[in-house]
Coordinates of C-alpha atoms in Angstrom, one line a residue:
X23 CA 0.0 0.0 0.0
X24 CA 1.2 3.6 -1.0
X25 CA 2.7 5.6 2.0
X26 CA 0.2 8.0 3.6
X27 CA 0.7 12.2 2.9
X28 CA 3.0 14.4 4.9
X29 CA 1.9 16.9 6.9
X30 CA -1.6 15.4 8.1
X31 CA -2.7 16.5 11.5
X32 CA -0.5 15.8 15.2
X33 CA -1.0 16.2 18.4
X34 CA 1.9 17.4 20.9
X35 CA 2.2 17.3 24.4
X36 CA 4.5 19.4 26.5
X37 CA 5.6 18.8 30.1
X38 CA 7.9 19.2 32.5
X39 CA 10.9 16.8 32.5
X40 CA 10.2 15.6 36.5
X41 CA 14.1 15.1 37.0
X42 CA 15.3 18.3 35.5
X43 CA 12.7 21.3 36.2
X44 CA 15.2 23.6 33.6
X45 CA 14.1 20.7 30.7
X46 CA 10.6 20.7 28.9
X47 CA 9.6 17.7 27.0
X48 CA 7.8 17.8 23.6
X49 CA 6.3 14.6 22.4
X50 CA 4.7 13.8 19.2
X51 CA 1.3 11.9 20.6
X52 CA 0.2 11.1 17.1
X53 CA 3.9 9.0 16.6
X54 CA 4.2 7.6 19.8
X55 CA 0.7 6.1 19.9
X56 CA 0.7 4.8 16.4
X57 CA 0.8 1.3 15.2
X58 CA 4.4 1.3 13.4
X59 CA 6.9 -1.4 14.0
X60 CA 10.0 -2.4 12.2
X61 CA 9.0 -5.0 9.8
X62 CA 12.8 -6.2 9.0
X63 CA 12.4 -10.2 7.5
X64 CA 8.7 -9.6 7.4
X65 CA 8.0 -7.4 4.5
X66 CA 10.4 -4.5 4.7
X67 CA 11.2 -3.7 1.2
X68 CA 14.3 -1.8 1.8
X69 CA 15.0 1.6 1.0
X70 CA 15.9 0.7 -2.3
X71 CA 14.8 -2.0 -4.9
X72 CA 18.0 -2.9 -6.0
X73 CA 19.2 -4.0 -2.0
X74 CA 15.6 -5.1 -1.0
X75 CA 17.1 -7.5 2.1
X76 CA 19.4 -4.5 3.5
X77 CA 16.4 -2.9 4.6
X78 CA 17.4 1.0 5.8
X79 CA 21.1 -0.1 6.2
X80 CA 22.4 -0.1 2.5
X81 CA 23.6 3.6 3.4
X82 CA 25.9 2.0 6.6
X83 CA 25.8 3.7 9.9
X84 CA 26.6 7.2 11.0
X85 CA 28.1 8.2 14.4
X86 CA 26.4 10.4 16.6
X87 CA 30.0 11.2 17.8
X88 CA 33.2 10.0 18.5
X89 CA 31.9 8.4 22.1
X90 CA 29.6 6.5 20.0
X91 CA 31.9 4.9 17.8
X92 CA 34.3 3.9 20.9
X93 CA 30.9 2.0 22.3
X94 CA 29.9 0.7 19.5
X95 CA 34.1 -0.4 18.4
X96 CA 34.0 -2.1 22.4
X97 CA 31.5 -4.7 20.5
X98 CA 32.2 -5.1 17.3
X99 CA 35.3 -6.5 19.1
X100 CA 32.9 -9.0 20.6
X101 CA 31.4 -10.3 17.4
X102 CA 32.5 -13.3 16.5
X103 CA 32.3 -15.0 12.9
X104 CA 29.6 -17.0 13.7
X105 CA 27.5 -13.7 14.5
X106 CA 29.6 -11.6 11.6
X107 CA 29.1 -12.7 7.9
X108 CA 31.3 -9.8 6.2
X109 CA 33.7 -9.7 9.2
X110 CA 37.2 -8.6 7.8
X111 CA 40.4 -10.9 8.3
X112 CA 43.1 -10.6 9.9
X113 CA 43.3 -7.8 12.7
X114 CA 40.5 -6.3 13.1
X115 CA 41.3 -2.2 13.0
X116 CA 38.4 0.1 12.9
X117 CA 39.5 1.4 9.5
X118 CA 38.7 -2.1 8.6
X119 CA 35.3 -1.7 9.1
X120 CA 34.4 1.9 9.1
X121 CA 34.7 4.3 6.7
X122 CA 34.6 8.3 6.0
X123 CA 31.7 9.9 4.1
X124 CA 32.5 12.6 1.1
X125 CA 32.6 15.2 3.9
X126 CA 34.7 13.7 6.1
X127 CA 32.2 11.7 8.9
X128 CA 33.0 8.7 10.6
X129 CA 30.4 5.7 9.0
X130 CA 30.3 2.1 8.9
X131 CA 31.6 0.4 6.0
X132 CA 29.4 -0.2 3.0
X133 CA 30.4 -3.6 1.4
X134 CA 28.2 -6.1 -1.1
X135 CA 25.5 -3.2 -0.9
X136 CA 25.1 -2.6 2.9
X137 CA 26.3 -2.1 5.9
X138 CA 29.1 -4.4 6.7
X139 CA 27.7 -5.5 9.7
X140 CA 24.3 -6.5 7.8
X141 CA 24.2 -10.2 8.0
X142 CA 22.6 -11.5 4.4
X143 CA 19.3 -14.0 4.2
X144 CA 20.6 -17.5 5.0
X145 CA 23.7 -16.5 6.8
X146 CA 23.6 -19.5 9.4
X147 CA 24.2 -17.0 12.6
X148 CA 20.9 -15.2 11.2
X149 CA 20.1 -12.7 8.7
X150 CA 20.0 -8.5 10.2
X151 CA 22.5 -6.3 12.2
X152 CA 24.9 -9.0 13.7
X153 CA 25.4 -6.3 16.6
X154 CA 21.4 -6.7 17.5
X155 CA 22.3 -10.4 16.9
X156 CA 25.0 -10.6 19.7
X157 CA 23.2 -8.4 21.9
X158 CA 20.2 -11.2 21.8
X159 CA 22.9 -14.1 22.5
X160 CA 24.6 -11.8 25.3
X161 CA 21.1 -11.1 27.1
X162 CA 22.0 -7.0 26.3
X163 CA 19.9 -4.6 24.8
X164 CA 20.5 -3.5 21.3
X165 CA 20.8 -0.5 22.4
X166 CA 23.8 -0.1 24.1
X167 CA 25.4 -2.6 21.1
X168 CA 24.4 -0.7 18.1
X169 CA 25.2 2.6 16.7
X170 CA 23.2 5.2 18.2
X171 CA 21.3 6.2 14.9
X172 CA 20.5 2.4 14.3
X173 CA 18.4 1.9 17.4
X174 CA 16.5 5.1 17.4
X175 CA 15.4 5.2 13.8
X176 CA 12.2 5.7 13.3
X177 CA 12.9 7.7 16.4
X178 CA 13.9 11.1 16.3
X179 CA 14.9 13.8 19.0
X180 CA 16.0 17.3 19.0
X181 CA 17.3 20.3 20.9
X182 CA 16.3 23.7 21.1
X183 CA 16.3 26.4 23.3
X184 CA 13.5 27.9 24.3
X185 CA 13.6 31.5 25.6
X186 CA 11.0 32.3 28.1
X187 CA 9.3 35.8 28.5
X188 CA 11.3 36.5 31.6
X189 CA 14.3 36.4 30.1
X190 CA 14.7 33.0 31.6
X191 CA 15.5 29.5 28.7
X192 CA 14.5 26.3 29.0
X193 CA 16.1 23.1 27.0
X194 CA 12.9 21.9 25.1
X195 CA 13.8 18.1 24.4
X196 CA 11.8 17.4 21.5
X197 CA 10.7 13.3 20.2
X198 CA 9.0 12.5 16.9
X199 CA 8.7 10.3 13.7
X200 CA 11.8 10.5 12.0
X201 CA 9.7 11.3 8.7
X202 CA 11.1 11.0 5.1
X203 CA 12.4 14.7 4.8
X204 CA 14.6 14.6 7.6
X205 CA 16.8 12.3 5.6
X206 CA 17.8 15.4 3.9
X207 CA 17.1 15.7 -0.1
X208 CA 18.4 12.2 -0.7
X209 CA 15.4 11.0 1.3
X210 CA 12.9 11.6 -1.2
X211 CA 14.9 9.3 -3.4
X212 CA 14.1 6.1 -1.4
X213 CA 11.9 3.4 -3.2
X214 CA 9.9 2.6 -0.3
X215 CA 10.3 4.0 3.4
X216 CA 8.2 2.4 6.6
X217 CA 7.5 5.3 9.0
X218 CA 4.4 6.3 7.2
X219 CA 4.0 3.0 5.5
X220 CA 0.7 1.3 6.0
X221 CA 2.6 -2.6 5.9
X222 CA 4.3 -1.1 8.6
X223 CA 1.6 0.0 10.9
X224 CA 0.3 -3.9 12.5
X225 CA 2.1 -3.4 15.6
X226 CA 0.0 -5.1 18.2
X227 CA 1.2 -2.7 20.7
X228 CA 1.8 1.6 20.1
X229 CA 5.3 2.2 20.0
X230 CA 5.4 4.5 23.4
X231 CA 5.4 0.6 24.8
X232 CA 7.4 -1.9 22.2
X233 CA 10.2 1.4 22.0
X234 CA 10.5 1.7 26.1
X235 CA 14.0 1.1 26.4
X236 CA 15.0 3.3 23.2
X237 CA 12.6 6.4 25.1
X238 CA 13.9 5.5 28.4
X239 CA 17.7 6.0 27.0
X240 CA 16.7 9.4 25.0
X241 CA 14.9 11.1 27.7
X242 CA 15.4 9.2 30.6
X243 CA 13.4 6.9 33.1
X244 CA 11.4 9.3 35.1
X245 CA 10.2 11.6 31.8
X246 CA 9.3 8.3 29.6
X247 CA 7.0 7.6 33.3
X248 CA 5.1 10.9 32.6
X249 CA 5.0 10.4 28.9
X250 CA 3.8 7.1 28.9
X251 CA 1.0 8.7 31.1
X252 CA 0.2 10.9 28.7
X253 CA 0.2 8.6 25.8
X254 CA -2.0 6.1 27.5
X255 CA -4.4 9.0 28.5
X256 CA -4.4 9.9 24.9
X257 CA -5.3 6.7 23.3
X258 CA -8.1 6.2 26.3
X259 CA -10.0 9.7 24.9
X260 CA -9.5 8.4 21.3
X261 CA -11.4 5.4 22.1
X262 CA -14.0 7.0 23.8
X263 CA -14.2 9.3 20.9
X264 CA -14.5 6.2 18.4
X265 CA -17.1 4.4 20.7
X266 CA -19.5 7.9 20.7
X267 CA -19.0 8.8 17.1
X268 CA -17.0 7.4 14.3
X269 CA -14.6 9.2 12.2
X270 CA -15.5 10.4 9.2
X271 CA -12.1 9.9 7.7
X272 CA -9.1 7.8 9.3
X273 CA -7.0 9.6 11.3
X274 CA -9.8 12.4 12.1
X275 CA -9.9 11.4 16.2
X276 CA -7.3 13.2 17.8
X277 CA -4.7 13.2 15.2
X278 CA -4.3 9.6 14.8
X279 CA -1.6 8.8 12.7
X280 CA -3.2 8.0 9.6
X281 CA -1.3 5.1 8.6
X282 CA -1.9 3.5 11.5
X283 CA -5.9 3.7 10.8
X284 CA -5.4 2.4 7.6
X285 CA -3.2 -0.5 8.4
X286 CA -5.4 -1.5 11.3
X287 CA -8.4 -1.7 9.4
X288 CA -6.7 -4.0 6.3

């Protein structure tokens, strides 16, 4: 199914981050309550046709920062060729399996058309990120294994400061869909993208609750408490809205994300 139109209706909430009273929170509802999940080995088309199995990692892997690539170096140490399909003999330097972009950025290396750390289908240690793979055979989360822009994708979160009348500025933390466009022009060039995706909307559970542990690590324990409040609250009133009159569109209770409706009702 065709991806749904940009810039449809979303509702925001604002709040108070309860462990830092000089940081406000702004959270997309409409995202956070939606259906979406990663649909990786089950129908992900990949960003492009020709590297359908790569999925969104036929680009390779940009560091946040230098921190992150000394995390994420600490366990690519750890993978062993069981785990690692493309894993590079000999000694294993990071210029073996990292690369610089035309301007200059650290990356992951791209090799056979994705990622080098993208196991391929019928790779015998299992097909996907062979960093998410160890973290499952280690009992860690993927998120302290993988780079930091591979486990918050669709994710995204921002910084801004926010000058108050009194002269006074707050940090206003910011947490949305990471939508096509932010990709930057090249975005617009992928054949197929899952965020606002209908075959990507099933999710049994809204992704305020599968996502915990990614929210938890981008705004902390006590602000994902309040925001899962919120969420929760917000998806109660859209039901009760549903139950006393029906949409006349999808999407048309309280900015529900759109492809969400659509994908639900397939």
């Amino acid at each position: 199914m065709a991806e749904v139109t940009p810039g449809f209706p979303r509702a925001w909430i604002e709040f108070t981050d309860p462990a830092n009273v000089n940081q406000l929170i702004r959270a997309d509802l409409t995202w956070l309550t939606s259906k979406w999940n990663c649909t990786f080995g089950q129908g992900c088309l990949g960003i492009y046709r020709s590297a359908p199995d790569a999925g969104c990692c036929a680009l390779g892997a940009h560091f946040a920062d230098n921190a992150d690539l000394r995390r994420v170096a600490k366990w690519v140490g750890r993978l062993p060729a069981r785990d690692w399909q493309q894993r590079p003999g000999g000694r294993l330097t990071r210029a073996a399996w990292t690369e610089q972009d035309e301007e200059g950025a650290r990356k992951t290396r791209v090799t056979e058309g994705a990622c080098i750390l993208m196991n391929g289908p019928g790779f015998p240690g299992g097909s996907g990120c062979a960093l998410h793979i160890l973290a499952i055979r280690l009992g860690e989360s993927f998120v302290r294994t993988k780079p930091d822009v591979c486990w918050q994708l669709p994710i995204r979160r921002d910084y801004e400061w926010r000058e108050n009348s009194d002269g006074t500025k707050r940090l206003v933390v910011t947490v949305t869909e990471y939508v096509r466009g932010m990709w930057g022009a090249g975005g617009h060039d992928f054949d197929w993208y899952c965020s606002s995706n209908t075959d990507a909307h099933t999710a049994p559970q809204p992704v305020f609750r599968q996502s915990r542990a990614e929210l938890e690590e981008l705004i902390g324990s006590a602000a994902y408490a309040e925001l899962a409040r919120h969420c929760a609250a917000h998806l109660a009133a859209r039901d009760r809205m549903a139950r006393a009159a029906p949409p006349v569109e999808p999407g048309a209770d309280l900015a529900q994300h759109p492809a969400s409706a659509l994908g639900q009702n397939r």
